[in-house]
Amino acid sequence: MLANLSELAENHIAMVEDSAVVGLVTLSFSRNSEIQQDTARALANLASNQEAHVPMYKQGAFTSMVKLSESDSDITQKYASMGIRFLSADTEVRVLLVAHQKVEPFIKMAASLLVDYRRTAAVSFASFTLHETSKPLLVQAGAVSAMLALAVDDDLAIKRDATFALGNLSDTPDLQADLVREGVLKVMANVAF
């Protein structure tokens, strides 16, 4: 029912304000694949509404979508990935994700065989690196190696977003030695050719 209600954009804010996200967070721990799929769909639909991003994050939606991304169902995985991408693009949420040390799921997604996950990781890293205080935290979390791997991906969108993220990091003088040590010069030479 919540998945169906979430299809209408007019319902999004009321659902978030009326704690539907809290219920969806609980449902995300179900072992039933249909419940997981409907939960991921509802969370992705709600996350498509920019006004819902911060309250959803605060109500645990991000953690639930990460959990749902581990599902065996490719449909559930796609919905979870979509919702994560929406949330991580939000100006305030992207800072919170890095500050709250929630970068590891993106590092894992960067190494995934699923192109949707790698795209989510790449665009999220590009978004995260827009905020100056997040940059050193990303380096400390080990995200640079994931960005470097994404920069040589065959998918052009992934390559573009990862290169953008690395460019943003290189704009901070205090991080340049870290980038060189991680191998950014070799990777960028491969990207260029």
Short mmCIF file of N, CA, C and O in Angstrom, two decimals, residues 50-152:
data_model
loop_
_atom_site.label_atom_id
_atom_site.label_comp_id
_atom_site.label_asym_id
_atom_site.label_seq_id
_atom_site.Cartn_x
_atom_site.Cartn_y
_atom_site.Cartn_z
N GLN A 50 12.64 16.45 -3.44
CA GLN A 50 13.75 17.14 -2.78
C GLN A 50 13.40 17.61 -1.37
O GLN A 50 14.25 17.60 -0.48
N GLU A 51 12.16 18.02 -1.16
CA GLU A 51 11.75 18.49 0.16
C GLU A 51 11.78 17.38 1.21
O GLU A 51 11.84 17.66 2.41
N ALA A 52 11.76 16.15 0.77
CA ALA A 52 11.71 15.01 1.69
C ALA A 52 13.10 14.50 2.08
O ALA A 52 13.23 13.70 3.01
N HIS A 53 14.15 14.96 1.41
CA HIS A 53 15.49 14.39 1.61
C HIS A 53 15.98 14.41 3.05
O HIS A 53 16.35 13.38 3.60
N VAL A 54 16.03 15.57 3.65
CA VAL A 54 16.59 15.67 5.01
C VAL A 54 15.75 14.90 6.02
O VAL A 54 16.30 14.11 6.79
N PRO A 55 14.42 15.08 6.03
CA PRO A 55 13.65 14.29 6.99
C PRO A 55 13.78 12.78 6.76
O PRO A 55 13.85 12.00 7.72
N MET A 56 13.86 12.37 5.51
CA MET A 56 14.03 10.94 5.23
C MET A 56 15.36 10.44 5.78
O MET A 56 15.42 9.37 6.40
N TYR A 57 16.41 11.21 5.55
CA TYR A 57 17.72 10.81 6.07
C TYR A 57 17.67 10.68 7.59
O TYR A 57 18.14 9.70 8.15
N LYS A 58 17.08 11.68 8.24
CA LYS A 58 17.01 11.68 9.70
C LYS A 58 16.15 10.54 10.25
O LYS A 58 16.33 10.12 11.39
N GLN A 59 15.22 10.05 9.42
CA GLN A 59 14.36 8.95 9.85
C GLN A 59 14.94 7.57 9.49
O GLN A 59 14.29 6.55 9.72
N GLY A 60 16.15 7.54 8.95
CA GLY A 60 16.81 6.26 8.70
C GLY A 60 16.67 5.69 7.31
O GLY A 60 17.04 4.53 7.07
N ALA A 61 16.18 6.46 6.37
CA ALA A 61 15.94 5.95 5.01
C ALA A 61 17.23 5.52 4.31
O ALA A 61 17.24 4.51 3.61
N PHE A 62 18.31 6.27 4.51
CA PHE A 62 19.56 5.92 3.83
C PHE A 62 20.03 4.54 4.23
O PHE A 62 20.34 3.70 3.38
N THR A 63 20.09 4.30 5.51
CA THR A 63 20.56 3.00 6.01
C THR A 63 19.68 1.87 5.49
O THR A 63 20.18 0.80 5.12
N SER A 64 18.39 2.11 5.43
CA SER A 64 17.47 1.08 4.91
C SER A 64 17.69 0.84 3.43
O SER A 64 17.65 -0.31 2.98
N MET A 65 17.94 1.89 2.67
CA MET A 65 18.18 1.70 1.23
C MET A 65 19.49 0.96 0.99
O MET A 65 19.58 0.15 0.07
N VAL A 66 20.49 1.21 1.83
CA VAL A 66 21.74 0.46 1.72
C VAL A 66 21.45 -1.02 1.98
O VAL A 66 21.92 -1.90 1.26
N LYS A 67 20.67 -1.29 3.01
CA LYS A 67 20.30 -2.68 3.33
C LYS A 67 19.56 -3.31 2.16
O LYS A 67 19.84 -4.45 1.76
N LEU A 68 18.63 -2.58 1.58
CA LEU A 68 17.86 -3.10 0.45
C LEU A 68 18.72 -3.29 -0.80
O LEU A 68 18.43 -4.14 -1.63
N SER A 69 19.79 -2.54 -0.91
CA SER A 69 20.68 -2.68 -2.07
C SER A 69 21.41 -4.03 -2.05
O SER A 69 21.96 -4.45 -3.05
N GLU A 70 21.39 -4.69 -0.91
CA GLU A 70 22.01 -6.01 -0.77
C GLU A 70 21.04 -7.15 -1.11
O GLU A 70 21.40 -8.32 -1.00
N SER A 71 19.85 -6.82 -1.55
CA SER A 71 18.83 -7.81 -1.91
C SER A 71 19.29 -8.65 -3.10
O SER A 71 20.12 -8.23 -3.90
N ASP A 72 18.73 -9.84 -3.20
CA ASP A 72 19.01 -10.70 -4.36
C ASP A 72 18.20 -10.28 -5.59
O ASP A 72 18.51 -10.69 -6.70
N SER A 73 17.19 -9.46 -5.38
CA SER A 73 16.31 -9.03 -6.47
C SER A 73 16.90 -7.83 -7.19
O SER A 73 17.18 -6.79 -6.58
N ASP A 74 17.07 -7.96 -8.50
CA ASP A 74 17.63 -6.84 -9.26
C ASP A 74 16.70 -5.63 -9.27
O ASP A 74 17.15 -4.49 -9.32
N ILE A 75 15.40 -5.86 -9.20
CA ILE A 75 14.45 -4.74 -9.16
C ILE A 75 14.59 -3.97 -7.85
O ILE A 75 14.65 -2.74 -7.84
N THR A 76 14.69 -4.70 -6.75
CA THR A 76 14.89 -4.06 -5.45
C THR A 76 16.20 -3.30 -5.45
O THR A 76 16.28 -2.16 -4.96
N GLN A 77 17.24 -3.87 -6.02
CA GLN A 77 18.55 -3.22 -6.09
C GLN A 77 18.45 -1.91 -6.87
O GLN A 77 19.02 -0.89 -6.47
N LYS A 78 17.72 -1.93 -7.98
CA LYS A 78 17.61 -0.71 -8.80
C LYS A 78 16.86 0.39 -8.06
O LYS A 78 17.26 1.55 -8.09
N TYR A 79 15.77 0.03 -7.39
CA TYR A 79 15.03 1.03 -6.62
C TYR A 79 15.91 1.59 -5.50
O TYR A 79 15.94 2.80 -5.27
N ALA A 80 16.62 0.71 -4.80
CA ALA A 80 17.48 1.16 -3.69
C ALA A 80 18.56 2.10 -4.21
O ALA A 80 18.82 3.15 -3.62
N SER A 81 19.17 1.73 -5.31
CA SER A 81 20.22 2.55 -5.91
C SER A 81 19.68 3.92 -6.30
O SER A 81 20.32 4.96 -6.07
N MET A 82 18.51 3.94 -6.87
CA MET A 82 17.87 5.20 -7.29
C MET A 82 17.61 6.09 -6.07
O MET A 82 17.92 7.29 -6.10
N GLY A 83 17.09 5.52 -5.02
CA GLY A 83 16.81 6.29 -3.81
C GLY A 83 18.08 6.84 -3.18
O GLY A 83 18.13 7.99 -2.74
N ILE A 84 19.13 6.02 -3.15
CA ILE A 84 20.42 6.46 -2.60
C ILE A 84 20.96 7.62 -3.43
O ILE A 84 21.47 8.60 -2.89
N ARG A 85 20.83 7.50 -4.73
CA ARG A 85 21.32 8.56 -5.62
C ARG A 85 20.58 9.88 -5.36
O ARG A 85 21.19 10.94 -5.30
N PHE A 86 19.26 9.80 -5.21
CA PHE A 86 18.47 11.01 -4.92
C PHE A 86 18.93 11.65 -3.61
O PHE A 86 19.16 12.85 -3.55
N LEU A 87 19.04 10.85 -2.55
CA LEU A 87 19.40 11.39 -1.25
C LEU A 87 20.80 11.98 -1.24
O LEU A 87 21.04 13.06 -0.69
N SER A 88 21.75 11.29 -1.86
CA SER A 88 23.14 11.75 -1.80
C SER A 88 23.38 13.00 -2.63
O SER A 88 24.41 13.66 -2.47
N ALA A 89 22.47 13.34 -3.50
CA ALA A 89 22.61 14.56 -4.31
C ALA A 89 22.15 15.81 -3.55
O ALA A 89 22.47 16.92 -3.95
N ASP A 90 21.43 15.62 -2.47
CA ASP A 90 20.92 16.75 -1.70
C ASP A 90 22.07 17.49 -1.01
O ASP A 90 22.95 16.87 -0.40
N THR A 91 22.05 18.79 -1.08
CA THR A 91 23.12 19.63 -0.53
C THR A 91 23.39 19.33 0.94
O THR A 91 24.53 19.17 1.35
N GLU A 92 22.36 19.25 1.74
CA GLU A 92 22.54 19.01 3.18
C GLU A 92 22.83 17.54 3.48
O GLU A 92 23.69 17.22 4.30
N VAL A 93 22.13 16.65 2.81
CA VAL A 93 22.30 15.21 3.08
C VAL A 93 23.70 14.75 2.70
O VAL A 93 24.32 13.97 3.43
N ARG A 94 24.23 15.24 1.58
CA ARG A 94 25.57 14.79 1.17
C ARG A 94 26.62 15.16 2.21
O ARG A 94 27.56 14.41 2.44
N VAL A 95 26.47 16.32 2.87
CA VAL A 95 27.40 16.71 3.92
C VAL A 95 27.21 15.80 5.14
O VAL A 95 28.18 15.36 5.75
N LEU A 96 25.96 15.51 5.48
CA LEU A 96 25.68 14.64 6.62
C LEU A 96 26.22 13.22 6.40
O LEU A 96 26.77 12.61 7.31
N LEU A 97 26.07 12.71 5.18
CA LEU A 97 26.56 11.36 4.89
C LEU A 97 28.06 11.24 5.15
O LEU A 97 28.52 10.28 5.78
N VAL A 98 28.80 12.21 4.67
CA VAL A 98 30.26 12.18 4.86
C VAL A 98 30.61 12.43 6.32
O VAL A 98 31.43 11.71 6.91
N ALA A 99 29.98 13.42 6.94
CA ALA A 99 30.27 13.75 8.34
C ALA A 99 29.92 12.60 9.28
O ALA A 99 30.60 12.37 10.27
N HIS A 100 28.87 11.85 8.95
CA HIS A 100 28.45 10.71 9.77
C HIS A 100 29.15 9.42 9.37
O HIS A 100 28.71 8.33 9.77
N GLN A 101 30.18 9.54 8.57
CA GLN A 101 31.01 8.40 8.15
C GLN A 101 30.19 7.30 7.46
O GLN A 101 30.32 6.11 7.75
N LYS A 102 29.36 7.72 6.52
CA LYS A 102 28.54 6.77 5.76
C LYS A 102 29.02 6.67 4.32
O LYS A 102 28.23 6.57 3.38
N VAL A 103 30.34 6.67 4.14
CA VAL A 103 30.94 6.62 2.81
C VAL A 103 31.17 5.18 2.36
O VAL A 103 31.18 4.90 1.16
N GLU A 104 31.34 4.27 3.30
CA GLU A 104 31.65 2.87 2.97
C GLU A 104 30.68 2.24 1.97
O GLU A 104 31.13 1.55 1.05
N PRO A 105 29.36 2.45 2.09
CA PRO A 105 28.47 1.86 1.09
C PRO A 105 28.78 2.32 -0.34
O PRO A 105 28.64 1.56 -1.29
N PHE A 106 29.23 3.55 -0.48
CA PHE A 106 29.55 4.09 -1.81
C PHE A 106 30.85 3.46 -2.33
O PHE A 106 30.98 3.20 -3.52
N ILE A 107 31.79 3.21 -1.43
CA ILE A 107 33.03 2.53 -1.82
C ILE A 107 32.71 1.11 -2.30
O ILE A 107 33.24 0.65 -3.31
N LYS A 108 31.80 0.45 -1.60
CA LYS A 108 31.38 -0.91 -2.02
C LYS A 108 30.66 -0.86 -3.36
O LYS A 108 30.87 -1.71 -4.22
N MET A 109 29.79 0.12 -3.54
CA MET A 109 29.07 0.24 -4.81
C MET A 109 30.03 0.50 -5.97
O MET A 109 29.80 0.03 -7.08
N ALA A 110 31.10 1.24 -5.70
CA ALA A 110 32.08 1.54 -6.74
C ALA A 110 32.74 0.27 -7.27
O ALA A 110 33.15 0.21 -8.42
N ALA A 111 32.82 -0.75 -6.44
CA ALA A 111 33.45 -2.01 -6.83
C ALA A 111 32.46 -3.03 -7.35
O ALA A 111 32.84 -4.15 -7.72
N SER A 112 31.20 -2.67 -7.42
CA SER A 112 30.15 -3.60 -7.84
C SER A 112 30.21 -3.91 -9.34
O SER A 112 30.66 -3.10 -10.14
N LEU A 113 29.72 -5.08 -9.69
CA LEU A 113 29.58 -5.44 -11.09
C LEU A 113 28.38 -4.75 -11.73
O LEU A 113 28.30 -4.65 -12.95
N LEU A 114 27.47 -4.26 -10.90
CA LEU A 114 26.26 -3.61 -11.40
C LEU A 114 26.54 -2.16 -11.79
O LEU A 114 26.98 -1.35 -10.97
N VAL A 115 26.27 -1.84 -13.03
CA VAL A 115 26.54 -0.49 -13.54
C VAL A 115 25.73 0.56 -12.78
O VAL A 115 26.22 1.66 -12.54
N ASP A 116 24.50 0.25 -12.38
CA ASP A 116 23.69 1.21 -11.63
C ASP A 116 24.37 1.59 -10.31
O ASP A 116 24.32 2.74 -9.88
N TYR A 117 24.99 0.61 -9.66
CA TYR A 117 25.68 0.89 -8.40
C TYR A 117 26.92 1.74 -8.64
O TYR A 117 27.20 2.66 -7.88
N ARG A 118 27.68 1.42 -9.68
CA ARG A 118 28.87 2.21 -9.97
C ARG A 118 28.48 3.64 -10.35
O ARG A 118 29.15 4.61 -9.97
N ARG A 119 27.38 3.80 -11.08
CA ARG A 119 26.91 5.15 -11.43
C ARG A 119 26.50 5.91 -10.17
O ARG A 119 26.79 7.11 -10.05
N THR A 120 25.82 5.23 -9.26
CA THR A 120 25.42 5.86 -8.01
C THR A 120 26.64 6.30 -7.22
O THR A 120 26.70 7.42 -6.71
N ALA A 121 27.65 5.43 -7.15
CA ALA A 121 28.88 5.79 -6.42
C ALA A 121 29.56 6.98 -7.07
O ALA A 121 29.95 7.93 -6.38
N ALA A 122 29.71 6.96 -8.37
CA ALA A 122 30.43 8.03 -9.07
C ALA A 122 29.73 9.37 -8.92
O ALA A 122 30.36 10.38 -8.59
N VAL A 123 28.43 9.40 -9.13
CA VAL A 123 27.70 10.67 -9.02
C VAL A 123 27.67 11.15 -7.57
O VAL A 123 27.73 12.35 -7.30
N SER A 124 27.64 10.22 -6.64
CA SER A 124 27.66 10.59 -5.22
C SER A 124 29.01 11.18 -4.84
O SER A 124 29.09 12.19 -4.14
N PHE A 125 30.10 10.56 -5.28
CA PHE A 125 31.42 11.11 -5.00
C PHE A 125 31.56 12.52 -5.60
O PHE A 125 32.12 13.41 -4.97
N ALA A 126 31.04 12.69 -6.81
CA ALA A 126 31.09 14.01 -7.43
C ALA A 126 30.33 15.02 -6.58
O ALA A 126 30.78 16.15 -6.38
N SER A 127 29.20 14.61 -6.05
CA SER A 127 28.39 15.48 -5.21
C SER A 127 29.09 15.75 -3.87
O SER A 127 29.15 16.89 -3.41
N PHE A 128 29.63 14.70 -3.26
CA PHE A 128 30.30 14.86 -1.96
C PHE A 128 31.46 15.84 -2.02
O PHE A 128 31.70 16.58 -1.08
N THR A 129 32.19 15.82 -3.13
CA THR A 129 33.40 16.64 -3.23
C THR A 129 33.11 18.11 -3.50
O THR A 129 34.04 18.91 -3.58
N LEU A 130 31.85 18.46 -3.63
CA LEU A 130 31.49 19.86 -3.81
C LEU A 130 31.61 20.65 -2.51
O LEU A 130 31.68 21.87 -2.52
N HIS A 131 31.63 19.95 -1.38
CA HIS A 131 31.70 20.61 -0.08
C HIS A 131 33.10 20.47 0.48
O HIS A 131 33.62 19.37 0.66
N GLU A 132 33.72 21.60 0.77
CA GLU A 132 35.13 21.63 1.17
C GLU A 132 35.42 20.79 2.41
O GLU A 132 36.44 20.11 2.47
N THR A 133 34.53 20.83 3.41
CA THR A 133 34.81 20.08 4.64
C THR A 133 34.70 18.57 4.45
O THR A 133 35.23 17.81 5.24
N SER A 134 34.03 18.15 3.39
CA SER A 134 33.89 16.71 3.12
C SER A 134 35.13 16.11 2.47
O SER A 134 35.39 14.92 2.60
N LYS A 135 35.88 16.93 1.78
CA LYS A 135 37.02 16.42 1.00
C LYS A 135 38.02 15.64 1.84
O LYS A 135 38.35 14.49 1.50
N PRO A 136 38.57 16.21 2.93
CA PRO A 136 39.55 15.42 3.71
C PRO A 136 38.93 14.17 4.34
O PRO A 136 39.60 13.15 4.48
N LEU A 137 37.66 14.25 4.68
CA LEU A 137 36.99 13.08 5.27
C LEU A 137 36.87 11.95 4.24
O LEU A 137 36.98 10.77 4.59
N LEU A 138 36.64 12.31 2.98
CA LEU A 138 36.59 11.30 1.92
C LEU A 138 37.94 10.63 1.72
O LEU A 138 38.03 9.42 1.55
N VAL A 139 39.00 11.43 1.76
CA VAL A 139 40.36 10.88 1.63
C VAL A 139 40.64 9.94 2.80
O VAL A 139 41.12 8.81 2.61
N GLN A 140 40.31 10.37 4.01
CA GLN A 140 40.52 9.55 5.20
C GLN A 140 39.72 8.26 5.15
O GLN A 140 40.15 7.22 5.65
N ALA A 141 38.53 8.30 4.54
CA ALA A 141 37.67 7.12 4.46
C ALA A 141 38.12 6.12 3.40
O ALA A 141 37.56 5.04 3.29
N GLY A 142 39.11 6.50 2.60
CA GLY A 142 39.60 5.60 1.56
C GLY A 142 38.84 5.67 0.26
O GLY A 142 38.90 4.75 -0.56
N ALA A 143 38.13 6.76 0.04
CA ALA A 143 37.30 6.88 -1.16
C ALA A 143 38.10 7.18 -2.42
O ALA A 143 37.61 6.95 -3.53
N VAL A 144 39.33 7.66 -2.29
CA VAL A 144 40.11 8.03 -3.48
C VAL A 144 40.36 6.82 -4.37
O VAL A 144 40.21 6.90 -5.59
N SER A 145 40.72 5.69 -3.79
CA SER A 145 40.97 4.51 -4.62
C SER A 145 39.71 4.08 -5.37
O SER A 145 39.78 3.64 -6.52
N ALA A 146 38.55 4.24 -4.74
CA ALA A 146 37.29 3.92 -5.42
C ALA A 146 37.04 4.89 -6.57
O ALA A 146 36.62 4.48 -7.66
N MET A 147 37.32 6.17 -6.35
CA MET A 147 37.15 7.16 -7.41
C MET A 147 38.09 6.88 -8.57
O MET A 147 37.71 7.02 -9.73
N LEU A 148 39.32 6.48 -8.26
CA LEU A 148 40.29 6.17 -9.31
C LEU A 148 39.83 4.98 -10.14
O LEU A 148 39.95 4.99 -11.37
N ALA A 149 39.29 3.97 -9.48
CA ALA A 149 38.79 2.80 -10.21
C ALA A 149 37.61 3.20 -11.11
O ALA A 149 37.51 2.73 -12.25
N LEU A 150 36.76 4.06 -10.62
CA LEU A 150 35.61 4.51 -11.41
C LEU A 150 36.05 5.38 -12.59
O LEU A 150 35.41 5.38 -13.64
N ALA A 151 37.14 6.11 -12.43
CA ALA A 151 37.61 7.00 -13.49
C ALA A 151 38.05 6.25 -14.74
O ALA A 151 38.08 6.84 -15.82
N VAL A 152 38.36 4.98 -14.61
CA VAL A 152 38.76 4.19 -15.79
C VAL A 152 37.67 3.19 -16.20
O VAL A 152 37.91 2.30 -17.01
#
